[in-house]
Coordinates of C-alpha atoms in Angstrom, one line a residue:
X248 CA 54.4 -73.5 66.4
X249 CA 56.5 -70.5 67.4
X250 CA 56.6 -69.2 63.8
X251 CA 52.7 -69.6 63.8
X252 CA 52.6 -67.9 67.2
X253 CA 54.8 -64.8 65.6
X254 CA 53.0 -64.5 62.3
X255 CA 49.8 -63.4 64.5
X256 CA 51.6 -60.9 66.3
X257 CA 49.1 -57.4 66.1
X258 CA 49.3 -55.0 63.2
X259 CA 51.2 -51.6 64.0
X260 CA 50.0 -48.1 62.5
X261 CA 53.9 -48.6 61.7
X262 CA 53.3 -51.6 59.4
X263 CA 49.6 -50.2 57.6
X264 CA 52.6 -46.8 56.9
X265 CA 54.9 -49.0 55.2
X266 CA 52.4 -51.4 52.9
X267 CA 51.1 -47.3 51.9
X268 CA 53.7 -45.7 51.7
X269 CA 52.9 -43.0 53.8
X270 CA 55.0 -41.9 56.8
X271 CA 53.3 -43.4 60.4
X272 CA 51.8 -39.8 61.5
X273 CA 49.3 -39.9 58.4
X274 CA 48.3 -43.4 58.9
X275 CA 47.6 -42.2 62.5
X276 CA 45.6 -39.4 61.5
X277 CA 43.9 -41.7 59.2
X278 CA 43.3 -44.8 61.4
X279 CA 42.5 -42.8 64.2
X280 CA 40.0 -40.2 62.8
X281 CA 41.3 -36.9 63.2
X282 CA 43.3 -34.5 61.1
X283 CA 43.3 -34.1 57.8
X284 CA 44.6 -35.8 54.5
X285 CA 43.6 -36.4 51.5
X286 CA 40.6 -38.4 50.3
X287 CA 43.0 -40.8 47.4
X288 CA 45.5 -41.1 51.0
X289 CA 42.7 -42.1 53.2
X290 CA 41.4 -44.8 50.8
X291 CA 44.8 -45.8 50.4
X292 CA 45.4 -46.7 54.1
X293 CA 42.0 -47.7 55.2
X294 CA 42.6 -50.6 51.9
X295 CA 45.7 -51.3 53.2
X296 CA 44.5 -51.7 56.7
X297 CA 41.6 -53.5 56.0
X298 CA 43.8 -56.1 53.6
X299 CA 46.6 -56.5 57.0
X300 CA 43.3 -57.0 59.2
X301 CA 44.7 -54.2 61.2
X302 CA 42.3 -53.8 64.6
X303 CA 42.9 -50.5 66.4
X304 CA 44.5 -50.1 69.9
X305 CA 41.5 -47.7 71.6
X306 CA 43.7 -46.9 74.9
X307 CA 46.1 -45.5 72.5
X308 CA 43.5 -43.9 70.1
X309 CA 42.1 -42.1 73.2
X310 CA 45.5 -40.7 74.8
X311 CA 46.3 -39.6 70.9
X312 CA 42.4 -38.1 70.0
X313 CA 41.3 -37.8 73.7
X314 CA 38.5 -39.7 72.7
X315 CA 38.1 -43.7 73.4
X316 CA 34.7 -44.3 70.7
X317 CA 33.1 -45.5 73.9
X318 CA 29.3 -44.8 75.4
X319 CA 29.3 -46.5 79.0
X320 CA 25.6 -47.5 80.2
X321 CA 25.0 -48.6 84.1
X322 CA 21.4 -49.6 84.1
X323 CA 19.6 -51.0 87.2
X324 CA 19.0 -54.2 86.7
X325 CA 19.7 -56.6 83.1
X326 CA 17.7 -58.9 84.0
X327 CA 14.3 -57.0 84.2
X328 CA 13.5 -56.9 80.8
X329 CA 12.8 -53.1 80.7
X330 CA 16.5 -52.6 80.8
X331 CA 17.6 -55.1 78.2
X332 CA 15.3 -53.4 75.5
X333 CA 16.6 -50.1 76.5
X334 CA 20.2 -51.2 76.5
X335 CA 19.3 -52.9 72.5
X336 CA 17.7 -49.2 71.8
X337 CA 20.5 -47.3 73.1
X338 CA 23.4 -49.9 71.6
X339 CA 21.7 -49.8 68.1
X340 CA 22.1 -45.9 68.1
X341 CA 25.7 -45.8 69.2
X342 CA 27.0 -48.7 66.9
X343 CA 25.4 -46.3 63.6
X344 CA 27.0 -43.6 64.7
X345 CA 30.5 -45.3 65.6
X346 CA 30.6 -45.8 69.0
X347 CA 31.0 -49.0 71.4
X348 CA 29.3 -49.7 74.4
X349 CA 30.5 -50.7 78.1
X350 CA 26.9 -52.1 80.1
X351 CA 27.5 -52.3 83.8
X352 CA 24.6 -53.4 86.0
X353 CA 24.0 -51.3 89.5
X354 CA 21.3 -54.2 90.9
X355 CA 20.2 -51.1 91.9
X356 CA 22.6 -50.6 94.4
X357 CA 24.1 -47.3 94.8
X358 CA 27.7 -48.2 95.9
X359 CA 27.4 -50.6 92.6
X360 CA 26.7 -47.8 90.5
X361 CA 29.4 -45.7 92.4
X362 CA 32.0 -48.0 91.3
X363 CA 30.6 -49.3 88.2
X364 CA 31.1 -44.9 87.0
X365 CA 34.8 -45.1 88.7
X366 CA 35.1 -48.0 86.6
X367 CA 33.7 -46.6 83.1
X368 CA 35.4 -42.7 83.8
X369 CA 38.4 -44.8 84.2
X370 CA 38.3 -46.4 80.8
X371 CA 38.1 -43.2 79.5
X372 CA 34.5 -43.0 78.0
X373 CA 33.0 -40.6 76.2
X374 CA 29.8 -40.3 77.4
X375 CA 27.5 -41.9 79.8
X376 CA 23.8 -43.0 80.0
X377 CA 23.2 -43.6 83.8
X378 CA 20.0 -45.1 85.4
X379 CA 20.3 -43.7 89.3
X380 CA 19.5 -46.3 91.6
X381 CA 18.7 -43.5 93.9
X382 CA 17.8 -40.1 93.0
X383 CA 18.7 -38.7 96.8
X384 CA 22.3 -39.4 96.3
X385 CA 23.8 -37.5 93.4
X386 CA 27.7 -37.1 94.4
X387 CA 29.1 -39.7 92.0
X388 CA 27.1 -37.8 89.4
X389 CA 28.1 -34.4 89.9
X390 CA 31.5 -35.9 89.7
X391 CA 30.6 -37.1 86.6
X392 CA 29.8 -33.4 85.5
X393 CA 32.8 -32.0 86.6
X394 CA 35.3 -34.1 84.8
X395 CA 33.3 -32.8 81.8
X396 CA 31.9 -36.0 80.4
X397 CA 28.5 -36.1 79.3
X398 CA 25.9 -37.8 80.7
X399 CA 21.8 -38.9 80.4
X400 CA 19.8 -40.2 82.7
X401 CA 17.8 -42.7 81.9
X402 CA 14.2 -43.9 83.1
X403 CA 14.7 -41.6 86.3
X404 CA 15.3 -38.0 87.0
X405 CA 17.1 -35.7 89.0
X406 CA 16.2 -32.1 88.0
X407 CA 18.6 -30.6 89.9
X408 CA 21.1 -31.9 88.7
X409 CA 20.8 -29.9 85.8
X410 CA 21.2 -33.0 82.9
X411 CA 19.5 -34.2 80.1
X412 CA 16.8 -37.3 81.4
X413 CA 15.0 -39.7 79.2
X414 CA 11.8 -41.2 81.0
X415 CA 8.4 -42.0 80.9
X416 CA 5.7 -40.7 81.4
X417 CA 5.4 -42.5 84.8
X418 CA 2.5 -40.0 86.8
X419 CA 0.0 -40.5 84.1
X420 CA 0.6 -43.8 82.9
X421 CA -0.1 -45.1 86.8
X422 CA -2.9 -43.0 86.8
X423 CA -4.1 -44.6 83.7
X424 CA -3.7 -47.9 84.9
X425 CA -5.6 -47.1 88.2
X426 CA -8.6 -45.3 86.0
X427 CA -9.1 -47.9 84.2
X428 CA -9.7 -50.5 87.4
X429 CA -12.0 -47.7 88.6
X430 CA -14.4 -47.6 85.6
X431 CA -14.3 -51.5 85.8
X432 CA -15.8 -51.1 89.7
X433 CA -12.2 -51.6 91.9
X434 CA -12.2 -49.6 95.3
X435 CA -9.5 -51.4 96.8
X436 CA -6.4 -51.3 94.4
X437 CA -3.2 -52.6 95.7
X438 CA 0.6 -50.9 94.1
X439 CA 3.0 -53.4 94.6
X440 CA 6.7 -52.2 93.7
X441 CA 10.4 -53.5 94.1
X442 CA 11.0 -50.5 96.0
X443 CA 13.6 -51.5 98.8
X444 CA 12.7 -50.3 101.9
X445 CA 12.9 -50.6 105.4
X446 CA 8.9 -50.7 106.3
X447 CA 7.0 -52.7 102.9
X448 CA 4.0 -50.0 104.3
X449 CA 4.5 -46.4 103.0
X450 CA 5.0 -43.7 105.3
X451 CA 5.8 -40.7 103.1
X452 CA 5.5 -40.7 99.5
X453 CA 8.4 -37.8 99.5
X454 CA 11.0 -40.5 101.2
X455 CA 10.9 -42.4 97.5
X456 CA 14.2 -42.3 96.9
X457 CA 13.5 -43.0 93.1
X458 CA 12.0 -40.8 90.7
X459 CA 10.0 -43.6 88.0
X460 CA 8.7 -45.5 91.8
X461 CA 7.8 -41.9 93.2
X462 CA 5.9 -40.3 90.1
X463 CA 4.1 -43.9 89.8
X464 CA 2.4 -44.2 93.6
X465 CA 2.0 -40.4 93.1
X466 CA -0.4 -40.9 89.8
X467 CA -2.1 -44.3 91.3
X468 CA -2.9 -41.9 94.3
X469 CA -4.1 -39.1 92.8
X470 CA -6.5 -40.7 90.6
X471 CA -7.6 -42.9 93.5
X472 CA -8.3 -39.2 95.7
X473 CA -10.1 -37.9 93.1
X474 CA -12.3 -40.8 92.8
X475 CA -13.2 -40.2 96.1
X476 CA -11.6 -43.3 97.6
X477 CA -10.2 -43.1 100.9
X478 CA -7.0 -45.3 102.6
X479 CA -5.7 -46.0 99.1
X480 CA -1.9 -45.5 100.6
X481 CA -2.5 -48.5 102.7
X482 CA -2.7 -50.6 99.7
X483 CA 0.9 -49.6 98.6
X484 CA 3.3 -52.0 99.5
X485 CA 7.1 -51.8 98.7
X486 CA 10.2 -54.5 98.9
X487 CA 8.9 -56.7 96.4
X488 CA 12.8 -57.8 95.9
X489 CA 12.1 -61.4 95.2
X490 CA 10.2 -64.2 94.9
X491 CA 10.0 -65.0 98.3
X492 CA 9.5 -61.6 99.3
X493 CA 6.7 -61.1 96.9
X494 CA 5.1 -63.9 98.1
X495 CA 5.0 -62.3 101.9
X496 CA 3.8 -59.0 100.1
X497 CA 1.1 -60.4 98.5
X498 CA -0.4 -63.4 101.1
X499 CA -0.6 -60.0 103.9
X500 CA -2.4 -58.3 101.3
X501 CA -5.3 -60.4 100.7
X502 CA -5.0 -61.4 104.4
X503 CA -6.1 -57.9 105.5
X504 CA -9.1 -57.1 106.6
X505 CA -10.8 -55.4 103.6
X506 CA -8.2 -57.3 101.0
X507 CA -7.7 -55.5 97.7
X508 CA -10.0 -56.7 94.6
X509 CA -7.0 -55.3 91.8
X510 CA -2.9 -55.3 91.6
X511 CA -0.7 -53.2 90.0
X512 CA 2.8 -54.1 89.4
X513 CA 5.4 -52.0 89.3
X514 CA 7.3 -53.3 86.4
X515 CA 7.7 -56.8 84.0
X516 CA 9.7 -58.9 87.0
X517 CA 7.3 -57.6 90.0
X518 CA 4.4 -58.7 87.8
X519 CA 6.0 -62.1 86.9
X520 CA 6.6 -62.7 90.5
X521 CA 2.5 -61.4 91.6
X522 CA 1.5 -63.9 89.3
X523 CA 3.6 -66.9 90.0
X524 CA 2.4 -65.8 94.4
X525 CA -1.2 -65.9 93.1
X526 CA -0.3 -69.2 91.0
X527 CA 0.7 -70.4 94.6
X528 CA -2.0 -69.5 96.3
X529 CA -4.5 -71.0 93.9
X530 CA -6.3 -67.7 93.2
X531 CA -7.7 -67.1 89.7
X532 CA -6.9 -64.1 87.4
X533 CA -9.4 -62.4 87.2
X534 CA -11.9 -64.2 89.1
X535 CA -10.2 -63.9 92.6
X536 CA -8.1 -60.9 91.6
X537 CA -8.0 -58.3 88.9
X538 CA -4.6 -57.5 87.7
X539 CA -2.5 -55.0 85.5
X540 CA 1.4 -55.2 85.4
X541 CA 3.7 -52.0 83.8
X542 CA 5.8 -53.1 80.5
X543 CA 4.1 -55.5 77.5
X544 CA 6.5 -58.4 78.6
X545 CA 7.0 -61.6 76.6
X546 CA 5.4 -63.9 79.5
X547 CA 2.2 -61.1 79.9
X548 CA 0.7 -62.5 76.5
X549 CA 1.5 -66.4 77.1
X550 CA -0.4 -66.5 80.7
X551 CA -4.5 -67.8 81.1
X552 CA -6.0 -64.9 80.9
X553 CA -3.3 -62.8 79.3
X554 CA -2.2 -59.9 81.6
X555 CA -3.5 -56.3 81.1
X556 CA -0.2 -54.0 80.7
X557 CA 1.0 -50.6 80.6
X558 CA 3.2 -50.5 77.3
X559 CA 5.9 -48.6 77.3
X560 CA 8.2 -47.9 74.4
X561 CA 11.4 -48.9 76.1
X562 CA 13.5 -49.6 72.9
X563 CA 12.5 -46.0 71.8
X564 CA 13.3 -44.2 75.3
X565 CA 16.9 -46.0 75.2
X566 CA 17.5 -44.3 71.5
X567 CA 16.3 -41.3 72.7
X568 CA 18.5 -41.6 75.3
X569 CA 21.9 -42.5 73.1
X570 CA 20.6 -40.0 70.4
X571 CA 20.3 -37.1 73.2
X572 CA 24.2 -38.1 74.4
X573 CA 25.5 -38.8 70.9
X574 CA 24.4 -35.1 69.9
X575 CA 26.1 -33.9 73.3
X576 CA 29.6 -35.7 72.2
X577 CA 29.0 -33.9 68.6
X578 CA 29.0 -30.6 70.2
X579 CA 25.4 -29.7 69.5
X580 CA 23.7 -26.7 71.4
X581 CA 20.4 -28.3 72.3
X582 CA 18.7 -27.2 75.9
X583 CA 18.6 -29.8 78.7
X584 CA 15.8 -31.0 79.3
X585 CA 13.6 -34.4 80.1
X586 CA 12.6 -35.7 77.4
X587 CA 8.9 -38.3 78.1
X588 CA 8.0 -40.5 76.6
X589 CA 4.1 -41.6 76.2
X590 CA 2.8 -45.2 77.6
X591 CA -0.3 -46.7 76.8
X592 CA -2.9 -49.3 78.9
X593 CA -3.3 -52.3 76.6
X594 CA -6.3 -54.1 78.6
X595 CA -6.5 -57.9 78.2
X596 CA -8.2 -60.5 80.1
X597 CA -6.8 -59.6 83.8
X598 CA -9.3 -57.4 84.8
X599 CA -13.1 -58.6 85.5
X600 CA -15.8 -55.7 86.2
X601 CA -17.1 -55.5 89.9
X602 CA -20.4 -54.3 90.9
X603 CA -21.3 -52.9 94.0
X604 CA -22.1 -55.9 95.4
X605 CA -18.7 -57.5 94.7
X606 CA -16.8 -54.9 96.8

């Protein structure tokens, strides 16, 4: 057993040297990528390392190269499906072009996402692709900046931070959404979002601590306003956290007074949750209740009727977003910029057409 145990002890650059017959400072150069030898030397040892199953030791690759090979990605939440297709978008980049990648998840909470970029600076990364779980508090990022490591934000912006940001298009695709419950007859459309928040009512649109929530209410809004529909902002509700939460959002809505005729959900797990409160409740889609959720989700084609969705081309924003980093790391002078990506309203069976009557 102990010989066994000592046979799989880990290859050394000093033991690839000595199959190749090279001296250990060109293996290093050629194991480690930098420097420069010969193309019949480089075949040599990469043969030879390949044939010993030599696997590289990255802490040491980094202090020798100052680089570690490494992307880290804090998103704001894996489970929402939004952020898994990003994180396959941005993961499929950085593997072609020869990088790893560390995920960490916020939960969108900020002293998460604090420590989760403690964590990845610490590990030496290269670069980082950051979704801000608020765009108010920016301290960890401008740390970020100043230790000189790259870094794209992703699905949310802060301008003034001065970085590159990969979004969508969030103002017009709301206001798409809510345009197209307007020419079906809605008056009363309700915005539900996951937005934490101390009052579910909203007070001040400018208080929106997050950019992609902000830019949203801001589109559904405007396009109610310029339909000429008056106390649309009391139809926005917020902390839509959870299930149970949800459920509270939604009963009070359709408890009110004049109850809304149409939903909108903020994203893929609010819209889940809407459905499975209306489920409850024993209200019909769309015959009770018009609906429209953001993000063309597995479970939005699978429900009676299916659900009318925003699609967003998440996989695309999170290459964008890795191929916008990646040309950062490879020293290309591009401006910074956002970089928005176009949505598109894929109606379906959720939404029925009012008349006058109905409202």
């Amino acid at each position: 057993m102990e010989e066994s145990l000592t046979s799989k002890r880990s290859v050394t650059v000093a033991d690839v040297a000595r199959a190749a017959n090279v001296s250990k400072a060109t293996a290093a150069r050629v194991l480690g990528g930098y420097g420069v030898v010969s193309d019949k030397v480089r075949e040599q040892v990469l043969a030879v390392a390949t044939a010993l199953e030599y696997r590289p030791n990255e802490l040491a690759r980094s202090m020798t190269t100052g680089k570690s090979g490494i992307i880290g990605v804090v998103v704001g939440d894996i489970e929402n499906a939004f952020f898994s297709l990003a994180v396959r978008g941005i993961s499929d980049v950085a593997r072609m072009a020869g990088f790893n990648v560390i995920i960490a998840n916020s939960g969108e909470e900020i002293e998460a996402e604090k420590s989760a970029v403690d964590l990845l600076i610490g590990k030496r990364v290269d670069g980082l692709i950051v979704t801000p779980a608020r765009c108010d508090r920016m301290e960890h990022l401008q740390d970020i900046r100043r230790v000189g490591v790259p870094l794209v934000l992703f699905d949310r912006t802060i301008p003034e931070l001065g970085v590159d940001a990969v979004t969508g298009d969030d103002f017009d695709a709301a206001a798409s959404a809510t345009r197209h419950l307007i020419d079906m007859g809605h008056r009363r459309i309700a915005y539900i979002s996951a937005m934490d928040a101390e009052s579910e009512f909203l007070d001040d649109i400018s208080s929106i601590s997050n950019s992609a929530v902000r830019e949203r209410v801001e589109g559904a809004l405007r396009e109610q306003a310029d339909a000429g529909i008056e106390e649309a902002r009391h139809y926005v509700r917020l902390g839509a956290t959870d299930q149970p939460k949800t459920d509270g959002v939604v009963e009070r809505l359709l408890q009110d007074a004049a109850p809304p005729t149409a939903l909108i959900a903020s994203d893929s797990l609010v819209g889940l949750r809407v459905f499975k409160s209306l489920q409850t409740l024993g209200l019909s889609i769309p015959r009770d209740i018009s609906m429209i959720s953001f993000l063309d989700a597995d479970w939005t084609t699978v429900t009676t009727p299916p659900i009318t969705v925003i699609d967003q081309p998440v996989y695309e924003m999170g290459k964008e977003a890795a191929e916008r980093l990646i040309s950062r790391l490879s020293g290309k002078d591009i401006p910074v910029g956002r970089a928005t990506i176009k949505t598109s309203l894929i109606p379906r069976g959720s939404v029925a057409s009012l008349s006058r009557s109905d409202h």
